[in-house]
Short mmCIF file of C-alpha atoms in Angstrom, two decimals:
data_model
loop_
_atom_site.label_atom_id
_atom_site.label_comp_id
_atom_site.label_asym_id
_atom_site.label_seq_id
_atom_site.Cartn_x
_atom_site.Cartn_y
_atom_site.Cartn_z
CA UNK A 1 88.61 201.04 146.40
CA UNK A 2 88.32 197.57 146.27
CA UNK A 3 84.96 195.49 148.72
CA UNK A 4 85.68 192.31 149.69
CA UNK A 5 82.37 190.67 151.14
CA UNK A 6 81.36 187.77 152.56
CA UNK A 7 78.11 186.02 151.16
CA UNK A 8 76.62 183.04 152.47
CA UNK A 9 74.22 180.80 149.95
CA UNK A 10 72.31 177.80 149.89
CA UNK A 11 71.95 175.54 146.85
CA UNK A 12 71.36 171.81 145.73
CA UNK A 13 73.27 169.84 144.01
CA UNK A 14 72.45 165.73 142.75
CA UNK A 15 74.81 163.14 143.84
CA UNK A 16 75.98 161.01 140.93
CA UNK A 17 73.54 158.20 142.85
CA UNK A 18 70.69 160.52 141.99
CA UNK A 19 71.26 160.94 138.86
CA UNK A 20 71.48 157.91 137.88
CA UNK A 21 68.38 156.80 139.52
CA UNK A 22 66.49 159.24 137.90
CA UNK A 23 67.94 158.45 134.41
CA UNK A 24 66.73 154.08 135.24
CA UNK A 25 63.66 155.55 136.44
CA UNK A 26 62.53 157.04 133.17
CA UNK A 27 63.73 153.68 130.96
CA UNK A 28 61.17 152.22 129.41
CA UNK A 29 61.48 148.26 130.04
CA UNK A 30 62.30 147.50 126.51
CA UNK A 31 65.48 149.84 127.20
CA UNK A 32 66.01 148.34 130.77
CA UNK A 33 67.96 145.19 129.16
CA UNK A 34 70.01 147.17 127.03
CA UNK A 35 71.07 149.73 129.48
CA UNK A 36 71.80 146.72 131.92
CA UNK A 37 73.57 145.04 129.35
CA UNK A 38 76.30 148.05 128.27
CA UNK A 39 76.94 148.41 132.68
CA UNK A 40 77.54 145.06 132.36
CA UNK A 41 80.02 145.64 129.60
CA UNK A 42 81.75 148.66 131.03
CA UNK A 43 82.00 147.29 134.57
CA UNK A 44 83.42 144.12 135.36
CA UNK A 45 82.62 144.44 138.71
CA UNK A 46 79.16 144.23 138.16
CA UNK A 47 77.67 140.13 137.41
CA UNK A 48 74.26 138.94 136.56
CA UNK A 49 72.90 136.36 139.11
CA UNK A 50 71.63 136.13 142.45
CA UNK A 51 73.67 137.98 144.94
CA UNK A 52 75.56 135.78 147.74
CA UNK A 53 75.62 136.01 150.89
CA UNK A 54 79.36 137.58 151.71
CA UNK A 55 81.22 136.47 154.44
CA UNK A 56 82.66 139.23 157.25
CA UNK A 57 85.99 138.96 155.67
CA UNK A 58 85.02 139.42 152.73
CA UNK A 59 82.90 142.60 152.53
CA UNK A 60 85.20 145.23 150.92
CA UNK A 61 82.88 148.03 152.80
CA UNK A 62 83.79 146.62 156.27
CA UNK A 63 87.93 147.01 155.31
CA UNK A 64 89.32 148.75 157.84
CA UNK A 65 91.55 151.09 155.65
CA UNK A 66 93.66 152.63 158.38
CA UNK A 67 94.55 149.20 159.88
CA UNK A 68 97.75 149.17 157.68
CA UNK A 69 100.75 150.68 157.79
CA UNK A 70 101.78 150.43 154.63
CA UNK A 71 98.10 151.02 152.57
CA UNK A 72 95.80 153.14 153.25
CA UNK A 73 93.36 152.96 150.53
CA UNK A 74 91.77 156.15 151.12
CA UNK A 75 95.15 158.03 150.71
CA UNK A 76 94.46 156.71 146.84
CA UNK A 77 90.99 157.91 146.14
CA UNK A 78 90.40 161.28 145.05
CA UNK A 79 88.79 164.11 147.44
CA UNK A 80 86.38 165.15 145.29
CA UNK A 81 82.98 163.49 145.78
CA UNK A 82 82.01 163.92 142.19
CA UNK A 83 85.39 162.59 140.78
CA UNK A 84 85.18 159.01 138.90
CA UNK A 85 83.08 156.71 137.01
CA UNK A 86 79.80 158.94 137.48
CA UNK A 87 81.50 162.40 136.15
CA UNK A 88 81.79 160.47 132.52
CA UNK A 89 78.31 160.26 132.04
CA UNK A 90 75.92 157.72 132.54
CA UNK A 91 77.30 154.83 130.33
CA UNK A 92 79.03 155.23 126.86
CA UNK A 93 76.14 157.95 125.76
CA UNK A 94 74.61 159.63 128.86
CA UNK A 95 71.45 160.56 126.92
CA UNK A 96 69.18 157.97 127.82
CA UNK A 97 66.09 159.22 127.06
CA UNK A 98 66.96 159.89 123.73
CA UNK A 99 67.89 156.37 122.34
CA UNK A 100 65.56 155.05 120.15
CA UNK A 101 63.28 151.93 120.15
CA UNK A 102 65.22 149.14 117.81
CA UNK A 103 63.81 149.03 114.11
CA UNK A 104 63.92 147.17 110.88
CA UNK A 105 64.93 148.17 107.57
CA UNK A 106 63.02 148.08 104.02
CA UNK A 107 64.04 149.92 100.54
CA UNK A 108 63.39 153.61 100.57
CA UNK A 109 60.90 155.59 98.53
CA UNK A 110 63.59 156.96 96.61
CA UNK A 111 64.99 153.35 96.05
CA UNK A 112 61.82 152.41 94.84
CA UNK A 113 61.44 155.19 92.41
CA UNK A 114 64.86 154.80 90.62
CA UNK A 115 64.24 151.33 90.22
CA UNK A 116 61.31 152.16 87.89
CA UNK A 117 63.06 155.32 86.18
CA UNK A 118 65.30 152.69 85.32
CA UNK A 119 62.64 150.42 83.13
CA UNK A 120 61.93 153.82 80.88
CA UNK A 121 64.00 154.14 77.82
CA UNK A 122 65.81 157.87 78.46
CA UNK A 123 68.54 158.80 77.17
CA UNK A 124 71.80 160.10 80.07
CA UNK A 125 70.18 163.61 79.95
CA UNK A 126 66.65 162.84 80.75
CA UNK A 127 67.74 160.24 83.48
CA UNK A 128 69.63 162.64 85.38
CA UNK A 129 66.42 165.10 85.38
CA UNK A 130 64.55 161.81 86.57
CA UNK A 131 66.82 161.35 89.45
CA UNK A 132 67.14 165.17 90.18
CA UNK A 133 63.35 164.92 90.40
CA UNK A 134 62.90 161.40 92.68
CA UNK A 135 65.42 163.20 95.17
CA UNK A 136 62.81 166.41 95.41
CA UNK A 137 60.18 164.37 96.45
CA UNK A 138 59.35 164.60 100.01
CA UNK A 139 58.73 161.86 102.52
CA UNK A 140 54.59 161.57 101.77
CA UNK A 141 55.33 161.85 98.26
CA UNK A 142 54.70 165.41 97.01
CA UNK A 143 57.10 167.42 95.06
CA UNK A 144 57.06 170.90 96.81
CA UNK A 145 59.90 172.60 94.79
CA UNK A 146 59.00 174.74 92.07
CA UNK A 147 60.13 173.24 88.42
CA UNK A 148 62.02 176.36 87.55
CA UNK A 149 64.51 176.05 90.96
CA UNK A 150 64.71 172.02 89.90
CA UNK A 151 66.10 173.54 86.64
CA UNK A 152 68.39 176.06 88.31
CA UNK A 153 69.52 172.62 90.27
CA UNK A 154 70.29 170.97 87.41
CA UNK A 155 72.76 173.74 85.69
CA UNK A 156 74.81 174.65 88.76
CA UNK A 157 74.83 170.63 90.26
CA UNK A 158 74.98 168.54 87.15
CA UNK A 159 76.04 171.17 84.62
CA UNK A 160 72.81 170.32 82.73
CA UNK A 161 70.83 173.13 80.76
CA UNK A 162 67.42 172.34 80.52
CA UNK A 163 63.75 174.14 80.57
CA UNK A 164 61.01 174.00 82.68
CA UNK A 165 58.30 172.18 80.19
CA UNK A 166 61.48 169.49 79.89
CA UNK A 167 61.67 168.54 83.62
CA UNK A 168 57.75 168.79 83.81
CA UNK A 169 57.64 166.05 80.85
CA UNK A 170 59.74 163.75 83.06
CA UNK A 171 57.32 164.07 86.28
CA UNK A 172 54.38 163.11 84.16
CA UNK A 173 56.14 159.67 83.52
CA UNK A 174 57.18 159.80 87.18
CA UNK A 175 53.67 160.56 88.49
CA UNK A 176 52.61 157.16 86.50
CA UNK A 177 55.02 155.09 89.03
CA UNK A 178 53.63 153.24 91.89
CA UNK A 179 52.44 154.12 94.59
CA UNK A 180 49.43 156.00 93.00
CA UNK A 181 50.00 159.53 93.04
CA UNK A 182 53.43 160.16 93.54
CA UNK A 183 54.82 162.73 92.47
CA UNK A 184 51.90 165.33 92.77
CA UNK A 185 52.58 168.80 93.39
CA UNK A 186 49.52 169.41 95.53
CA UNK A 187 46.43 167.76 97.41
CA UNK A 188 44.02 168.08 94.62
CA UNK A 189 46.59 166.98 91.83
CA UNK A 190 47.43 163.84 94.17
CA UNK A 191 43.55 162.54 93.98
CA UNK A 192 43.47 163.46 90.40
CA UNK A 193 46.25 161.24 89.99
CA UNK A 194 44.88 158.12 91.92
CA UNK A 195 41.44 158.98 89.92
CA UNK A 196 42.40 158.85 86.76
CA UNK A 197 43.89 154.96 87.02
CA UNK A 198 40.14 154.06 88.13
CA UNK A 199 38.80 155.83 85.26
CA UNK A 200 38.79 152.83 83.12
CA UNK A 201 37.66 150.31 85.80
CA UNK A 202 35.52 152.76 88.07
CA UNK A 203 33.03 153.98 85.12
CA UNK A 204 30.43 156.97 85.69
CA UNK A 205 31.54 157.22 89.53
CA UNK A 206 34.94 157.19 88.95
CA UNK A 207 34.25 159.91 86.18
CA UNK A 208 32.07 162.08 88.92
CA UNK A 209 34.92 161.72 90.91
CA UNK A 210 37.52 163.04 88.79
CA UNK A 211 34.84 165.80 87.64
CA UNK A 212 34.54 166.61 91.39
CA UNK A 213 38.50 166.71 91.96
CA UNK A 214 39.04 168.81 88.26
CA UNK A 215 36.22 171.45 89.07
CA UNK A 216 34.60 171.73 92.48
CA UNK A 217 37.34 170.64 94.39
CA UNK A 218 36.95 173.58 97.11
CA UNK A 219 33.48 172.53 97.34
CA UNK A 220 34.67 169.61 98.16
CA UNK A 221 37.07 170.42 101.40
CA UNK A 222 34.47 172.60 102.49
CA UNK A 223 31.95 169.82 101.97
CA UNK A 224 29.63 172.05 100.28
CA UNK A 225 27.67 169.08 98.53
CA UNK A 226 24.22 171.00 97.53
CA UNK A 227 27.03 173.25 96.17
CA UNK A 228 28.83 170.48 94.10
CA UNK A 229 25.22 169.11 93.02
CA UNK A 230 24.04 172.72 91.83
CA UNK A 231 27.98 173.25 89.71
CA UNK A 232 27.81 169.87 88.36
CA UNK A 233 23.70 170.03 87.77
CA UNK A 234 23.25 166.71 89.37
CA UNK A 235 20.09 164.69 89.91
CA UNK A 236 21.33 161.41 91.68
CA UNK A 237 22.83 162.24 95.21
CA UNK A 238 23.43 158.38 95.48
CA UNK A 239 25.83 159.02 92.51
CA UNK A 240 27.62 162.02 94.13
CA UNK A 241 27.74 159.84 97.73
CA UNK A 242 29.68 156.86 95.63
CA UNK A 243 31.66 159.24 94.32
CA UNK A 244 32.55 160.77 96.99
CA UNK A 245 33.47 158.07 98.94
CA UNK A 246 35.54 156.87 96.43
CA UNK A 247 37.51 160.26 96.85
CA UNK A 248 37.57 159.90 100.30
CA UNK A 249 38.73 156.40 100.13
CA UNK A 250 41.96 157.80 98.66
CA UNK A 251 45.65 157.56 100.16
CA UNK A 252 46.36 161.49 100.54
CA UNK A 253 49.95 160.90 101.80
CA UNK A 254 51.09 158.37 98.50
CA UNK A 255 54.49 158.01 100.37
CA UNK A 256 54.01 156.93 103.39
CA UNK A 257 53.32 153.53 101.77
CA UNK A 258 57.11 152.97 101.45
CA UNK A 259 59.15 156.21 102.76
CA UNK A 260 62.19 155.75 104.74
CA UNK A 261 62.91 153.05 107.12
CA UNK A 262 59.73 151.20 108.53
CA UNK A 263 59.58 151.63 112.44
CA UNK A 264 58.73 148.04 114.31
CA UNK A 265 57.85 149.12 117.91
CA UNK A 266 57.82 146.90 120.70
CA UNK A 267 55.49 147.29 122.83
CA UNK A 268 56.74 145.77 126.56
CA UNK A 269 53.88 146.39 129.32
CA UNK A 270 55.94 147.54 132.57
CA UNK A 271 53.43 146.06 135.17
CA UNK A 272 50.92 143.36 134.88
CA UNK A 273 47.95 143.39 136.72
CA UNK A 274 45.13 139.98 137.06
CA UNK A 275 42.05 140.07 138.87
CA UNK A 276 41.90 137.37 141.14
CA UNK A 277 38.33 136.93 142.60
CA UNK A 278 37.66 140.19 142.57
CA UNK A 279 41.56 140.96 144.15
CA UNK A 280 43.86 142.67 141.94
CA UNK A 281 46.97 141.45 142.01
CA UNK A 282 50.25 143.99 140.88
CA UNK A 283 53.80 142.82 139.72
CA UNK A 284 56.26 143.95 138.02
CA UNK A 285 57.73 142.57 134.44
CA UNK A 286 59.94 140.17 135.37
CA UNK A 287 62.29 142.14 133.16
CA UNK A 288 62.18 145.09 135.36
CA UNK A 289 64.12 142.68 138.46
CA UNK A 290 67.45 141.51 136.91
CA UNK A 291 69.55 139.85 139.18
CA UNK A 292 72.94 141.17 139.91
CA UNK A 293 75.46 141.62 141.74
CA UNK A 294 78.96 142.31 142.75
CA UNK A 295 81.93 140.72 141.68
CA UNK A 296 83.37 138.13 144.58
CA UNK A 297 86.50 138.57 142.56
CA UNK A 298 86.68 142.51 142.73
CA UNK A 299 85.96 142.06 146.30
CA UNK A 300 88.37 139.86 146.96
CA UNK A 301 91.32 141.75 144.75
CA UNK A 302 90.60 144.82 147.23
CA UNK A 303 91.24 142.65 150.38
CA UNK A 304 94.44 141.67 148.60
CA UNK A 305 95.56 145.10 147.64
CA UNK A 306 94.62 146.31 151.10
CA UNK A 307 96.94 143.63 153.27
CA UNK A 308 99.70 144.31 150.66
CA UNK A 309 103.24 145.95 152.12
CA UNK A 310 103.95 147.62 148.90
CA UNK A 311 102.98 151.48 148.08
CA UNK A 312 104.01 152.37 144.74
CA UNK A 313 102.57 154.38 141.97
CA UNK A 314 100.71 151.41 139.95
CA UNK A 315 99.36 150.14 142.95
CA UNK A 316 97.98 153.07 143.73
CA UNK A 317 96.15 153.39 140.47
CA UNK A 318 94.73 149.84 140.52
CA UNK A 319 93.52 150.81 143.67
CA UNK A 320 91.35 153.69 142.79
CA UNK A 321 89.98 151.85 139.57
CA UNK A 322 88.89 148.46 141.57
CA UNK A 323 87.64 150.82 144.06
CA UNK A 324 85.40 152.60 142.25
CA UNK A 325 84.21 149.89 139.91
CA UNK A 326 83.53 148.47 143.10
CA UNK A 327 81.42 151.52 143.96
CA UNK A 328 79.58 151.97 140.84
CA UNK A 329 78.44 148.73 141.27
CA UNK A 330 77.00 149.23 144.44
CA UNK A 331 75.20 152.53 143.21
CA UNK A 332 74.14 150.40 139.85
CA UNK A 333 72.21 147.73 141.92
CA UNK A 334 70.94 150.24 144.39
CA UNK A 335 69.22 152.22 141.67
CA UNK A 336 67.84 149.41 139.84
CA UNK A 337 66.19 148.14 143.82
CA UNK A 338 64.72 151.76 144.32
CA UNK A 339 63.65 151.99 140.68
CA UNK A 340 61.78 148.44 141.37
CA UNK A 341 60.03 149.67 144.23
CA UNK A 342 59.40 153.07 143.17
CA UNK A 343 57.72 151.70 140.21
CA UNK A 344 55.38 149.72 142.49
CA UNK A 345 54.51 152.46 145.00
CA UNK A 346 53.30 154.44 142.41
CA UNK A 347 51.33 152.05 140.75
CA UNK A 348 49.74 150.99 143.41
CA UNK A 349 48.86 154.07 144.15
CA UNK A 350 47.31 154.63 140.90
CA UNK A 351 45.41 151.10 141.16
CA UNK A 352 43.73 152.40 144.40
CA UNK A 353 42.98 155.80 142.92
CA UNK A 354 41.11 154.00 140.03
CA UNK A 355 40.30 150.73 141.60
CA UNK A 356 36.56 150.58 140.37
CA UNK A 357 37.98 151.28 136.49
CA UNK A 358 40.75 148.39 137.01
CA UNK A 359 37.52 146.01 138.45
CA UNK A 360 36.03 146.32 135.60
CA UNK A 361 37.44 148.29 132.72
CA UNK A 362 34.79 150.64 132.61
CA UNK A 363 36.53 154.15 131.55
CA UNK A 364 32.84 155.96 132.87
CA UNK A 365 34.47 154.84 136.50
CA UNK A 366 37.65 156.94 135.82
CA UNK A 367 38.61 159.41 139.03
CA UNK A 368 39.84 162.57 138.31
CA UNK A 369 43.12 162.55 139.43
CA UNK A 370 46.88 164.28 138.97
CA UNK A 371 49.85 163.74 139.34
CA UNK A 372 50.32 165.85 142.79
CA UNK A 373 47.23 163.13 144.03
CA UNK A 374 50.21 160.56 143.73
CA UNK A 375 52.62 162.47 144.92
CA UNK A 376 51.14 163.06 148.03
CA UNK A 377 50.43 159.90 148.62
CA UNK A 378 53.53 157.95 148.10
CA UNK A 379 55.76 160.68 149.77
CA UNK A 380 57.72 161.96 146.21
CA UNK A 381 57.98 164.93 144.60
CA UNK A 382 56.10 165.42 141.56
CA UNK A 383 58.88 164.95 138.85
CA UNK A 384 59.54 161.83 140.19
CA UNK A 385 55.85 160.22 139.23
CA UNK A 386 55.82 162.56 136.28
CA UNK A 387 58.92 160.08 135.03
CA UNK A 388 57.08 157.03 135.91
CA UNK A 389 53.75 158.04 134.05
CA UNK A 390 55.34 159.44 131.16
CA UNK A 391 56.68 156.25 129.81
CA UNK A 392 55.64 153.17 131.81
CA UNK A 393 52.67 150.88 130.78
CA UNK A 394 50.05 148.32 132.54
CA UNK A 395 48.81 145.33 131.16
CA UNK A 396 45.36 144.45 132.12
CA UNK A 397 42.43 142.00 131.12
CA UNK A 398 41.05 145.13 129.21
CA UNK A 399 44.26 146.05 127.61
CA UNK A 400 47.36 147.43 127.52
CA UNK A 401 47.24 151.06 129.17
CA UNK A 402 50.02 153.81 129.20
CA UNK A 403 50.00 155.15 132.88
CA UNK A 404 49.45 158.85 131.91
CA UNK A 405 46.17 157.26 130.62
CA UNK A 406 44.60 157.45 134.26
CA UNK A 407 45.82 161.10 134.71
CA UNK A 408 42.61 163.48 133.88
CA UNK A 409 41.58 166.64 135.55
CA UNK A 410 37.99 166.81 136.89
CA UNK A 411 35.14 168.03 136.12
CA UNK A 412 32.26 169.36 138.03
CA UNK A 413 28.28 167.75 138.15
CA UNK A 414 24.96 169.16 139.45
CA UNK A 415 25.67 167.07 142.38
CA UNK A 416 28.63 168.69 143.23
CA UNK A 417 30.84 165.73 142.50
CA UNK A 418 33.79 165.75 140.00
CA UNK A 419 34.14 163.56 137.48
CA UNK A 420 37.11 162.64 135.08
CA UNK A 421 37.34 164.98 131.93
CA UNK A 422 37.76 161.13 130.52
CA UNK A 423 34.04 160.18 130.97
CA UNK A 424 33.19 163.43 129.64
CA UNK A 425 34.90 162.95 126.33
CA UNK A 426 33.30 159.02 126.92
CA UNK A 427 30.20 160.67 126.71
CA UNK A 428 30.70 163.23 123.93
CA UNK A 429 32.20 160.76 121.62
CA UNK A 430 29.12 158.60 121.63
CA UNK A 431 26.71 161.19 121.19
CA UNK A 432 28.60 162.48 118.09
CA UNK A 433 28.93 158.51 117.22
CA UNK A 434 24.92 158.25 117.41
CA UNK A 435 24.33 162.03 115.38
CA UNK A 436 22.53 162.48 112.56
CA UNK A 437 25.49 162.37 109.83
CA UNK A 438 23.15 164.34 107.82
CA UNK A 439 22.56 166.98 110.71
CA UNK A 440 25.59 166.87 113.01
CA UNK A 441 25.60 168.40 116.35
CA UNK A 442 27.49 171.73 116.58
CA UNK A 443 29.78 172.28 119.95
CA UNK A 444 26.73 174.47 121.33
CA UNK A 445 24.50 171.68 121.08
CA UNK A 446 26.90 169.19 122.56
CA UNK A 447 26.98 171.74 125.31
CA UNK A 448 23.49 171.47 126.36
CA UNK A 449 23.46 167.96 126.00
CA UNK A 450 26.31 167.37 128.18
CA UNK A 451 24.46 170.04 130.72
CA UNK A 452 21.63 167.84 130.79
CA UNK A 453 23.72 164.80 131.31
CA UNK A 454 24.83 167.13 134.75
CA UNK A 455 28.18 168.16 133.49
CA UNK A 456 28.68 171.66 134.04
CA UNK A 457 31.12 172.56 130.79
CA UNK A 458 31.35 175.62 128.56
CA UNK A 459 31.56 175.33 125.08
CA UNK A 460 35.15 175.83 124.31
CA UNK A 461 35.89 172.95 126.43
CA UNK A 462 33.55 170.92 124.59
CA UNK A 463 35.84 172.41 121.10
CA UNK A 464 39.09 171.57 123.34
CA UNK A 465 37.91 167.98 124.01
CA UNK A 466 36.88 167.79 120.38
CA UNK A 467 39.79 168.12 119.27
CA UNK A 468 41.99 166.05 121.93
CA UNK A 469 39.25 163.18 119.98
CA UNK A 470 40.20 164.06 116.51
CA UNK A 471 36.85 164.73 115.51
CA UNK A 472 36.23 167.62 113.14
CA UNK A 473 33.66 170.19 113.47
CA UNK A 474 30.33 169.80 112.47
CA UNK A 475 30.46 171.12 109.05
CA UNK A 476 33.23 168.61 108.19
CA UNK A 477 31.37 165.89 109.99
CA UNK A 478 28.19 166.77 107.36
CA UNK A 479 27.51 163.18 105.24
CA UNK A 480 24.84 163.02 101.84
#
């Protein structure tokens, strides 16, 4: 037999205002203009320029829609909240977040390549498996494809039969086009490549050098130099240092020299910040306040529709589209205000978390502090300062600074104070900056070093901050 129940539930749901607050409020300023700019496109109600001041007539909200007889303009409208402009997305794309900064173009690697297959005298056949080849190779330059499935490639593609030693003929005279050491089918044969144009130039170091490549060359990764010394029986460790710093001197991704299209980013800070006197003084990129407003026109064709005696189908429909422009408008203009000030509340919160750092620049001076700190103290929930410090930036006399910069957990002292995990790594990278290249410090002496300094850390955090650094371990960090 059939239940029927009754169940009562509680759940939120974002207006289409919210959500297109929070969408502004996560544009970068260097998308701001461009997102402004396609509203502006897609709603004619909206105008740039300084909002005037309306007259009581004339303010569409204050229409009193049940006045007339004839027109009521909120028979027209739809009863659905959600229905309209909003429910089509956020603009023409919706996905804000993912558009991506503006770039220029240059040739391609593969462009490139073909260009100089085309200056070698080969016959129809062999420039085919020279263009089968240049499309194997990868964006930093290697050729990861084994010869034999490049020959397979060729048969059922091109309808070419051909053998492996024929295809790996062709790379050789590949692997001779610039940039050095294209072509290579692994690390060790990429710095053999480069090498062997310095032969004739670079004399006996360039000749260690390809010696230490050809034969020791997991020695070499390992840094195993008393190793290398005893292989090669070597006498002169000044020779073995050139040498090796002529190998390390080498361009292990050949590719990334011309691969793909180049990337120009532009950097735009969000807020500036100038110490006046010793008073720091916040604003916001004049980019970040456009002027706009709404259309006197739009306004003014509502009033019209509204004391009109007529009731018909198109009127009806021109009603509900000038209406809601109208609306989105509104909502557009809002949103851009309470991103304006949102952006300023937090930052100023930030600024008086870390006033001492923004005084002076020192990054010793950094608090610890997360993003529930901010939070807290401008009233928002933690997503929403999580958006602004994910991809907002400050412009300062020291710099330009990303926000998530001053975000840092904290560390505790001797003294009982915490400090920012930022002066920590401060302090670890110059003390691995001042080591002994010959004798660098391992993470368990960094520990006690940083103990005596007063910070109380263990040595995996010392490995974790490390690598957050870039640096290498000790063994890697080993110099002649």
């Amino acid at each position: 037999m059939q239940k029927l129940g009754l169940t009562q539930t509680l759940s939120q749901k974002l207006s289409p205002q919210q959500i297109q607050f929070i969408k502004l409020l996560q544009v970068p300023t260097a998308e701001l203009e461009t997102r402004i700019e396609e509203e502006l496109e897609i709603n004619p109600a909206l105008e740039e320029g300084k909002e005037e001041e309306p007259k009581e007539a004339d303010d569409f909200d204050d229409i009193d829609n049940s006045a007339s007889d004839e027109l009521n303009i909120d028979e027209y409208l739809p009863d659905d909240d959600y229905a309209g402009y909003k429910m089509q997305g956020d603009g023409p794309g919706g996905d804000e977040e993912e558009r991506e900064v503006p770039f220029s173009e240059s040739s391609t690697l593969s462009e490139q390549l073909i260009s100089q297959l085309g200056f070698l005298k080969l016959d129809e056949r062999q420039y085919a498996i020279g263009r089968q080849l240049i499309g194997s190779i990868e964006a930093d330059g290697y050729i990861r494809r084994d010869l034999d499935a490049i020959v397979n490639d060729m048969a059922f593609s091109q309808n070419i039969e051909c053998e492996a030693d024929e295809v790996e003929e062709i790379l050789h005279l590949i692997q001779e086009f610039d940039p050095a050491g294209i072509g290579a089918r692994s690390l060790q044969e990429c710095l053999q490549l480069q090498i062997d144009r310095k032969i004739e130039t670079g004399g006996e170091v360039a000749q260690l050098a390809h010696h230490v490549v050809t034969d020791c060359f997991d020695e070499f990764t390992k840094k195993h130099y008393d190793k290398i010394s005893k292989k090669l029986e070597l006498e002169d460790d000044e020779l073995l240092k050139e040498a090796i710093k002529l190998i390390t001197h080498l361009n292990p991704k050949p590719g990334g020299v011309g691969s793909g299209l180049v990337k120009t980013q532009y950097l735009i800070p969000d807020f500036m910040l100038f110490n006046n006197h010793g008073n720091l003084e916040l604003s916001l990129n004049s980019r970040n306040a456009p002027e706009l407003k709404v259309s006197r026109d739009y306004s003014e064709m509502l009033q019209a529709y509204d004391k009109s005696n007529k009731k018909d189908k198109k009127l009806k429909e021109t009603v509900t589209f000038v209406k809601q422009k109208l609306d989105s408008a509104k909502w557009f203009i809002d949103a851009i205000k309470q991103r304006q000030q949102t952006l300023l509340n937090t930052m100023n919160s930030i600024i008086k978390y870390q006033y001492d750092f923004f005084l002076e620049g020192d990054e010793s001076k950094l608090r610890p502090m997360i993003l529930k700190d901010i939070a807290e103290e401008i009233g928002m929930d933690i997503s929403t300062v999580s958006r602004v410090a994910n991809s907002k930036t400050i412009q300062t006399e020291f710099g330009i600074y990303p926000l998530k910069y001053f975000f840092s957990e904290g560390i505790s002292t001797d003294s009982g104070d915490d400090v920012s995990s930022r002066e920590v790594k401060h302090f670890l990278k110059e003390m691995i900056d001042a080591e002994e290249k010959r004798k660098p410090l391992s993470d368990d002496k960094l520990e006690k070093l940083l103990k005596k300094k007063g910070y109380q850390i263990a040595r995996r955090t010392v490995a974790k901050y490390r690598e957050q650094l870039n640096i290498p371990v000790a063994r890697l960090r080993k110099e002649l």
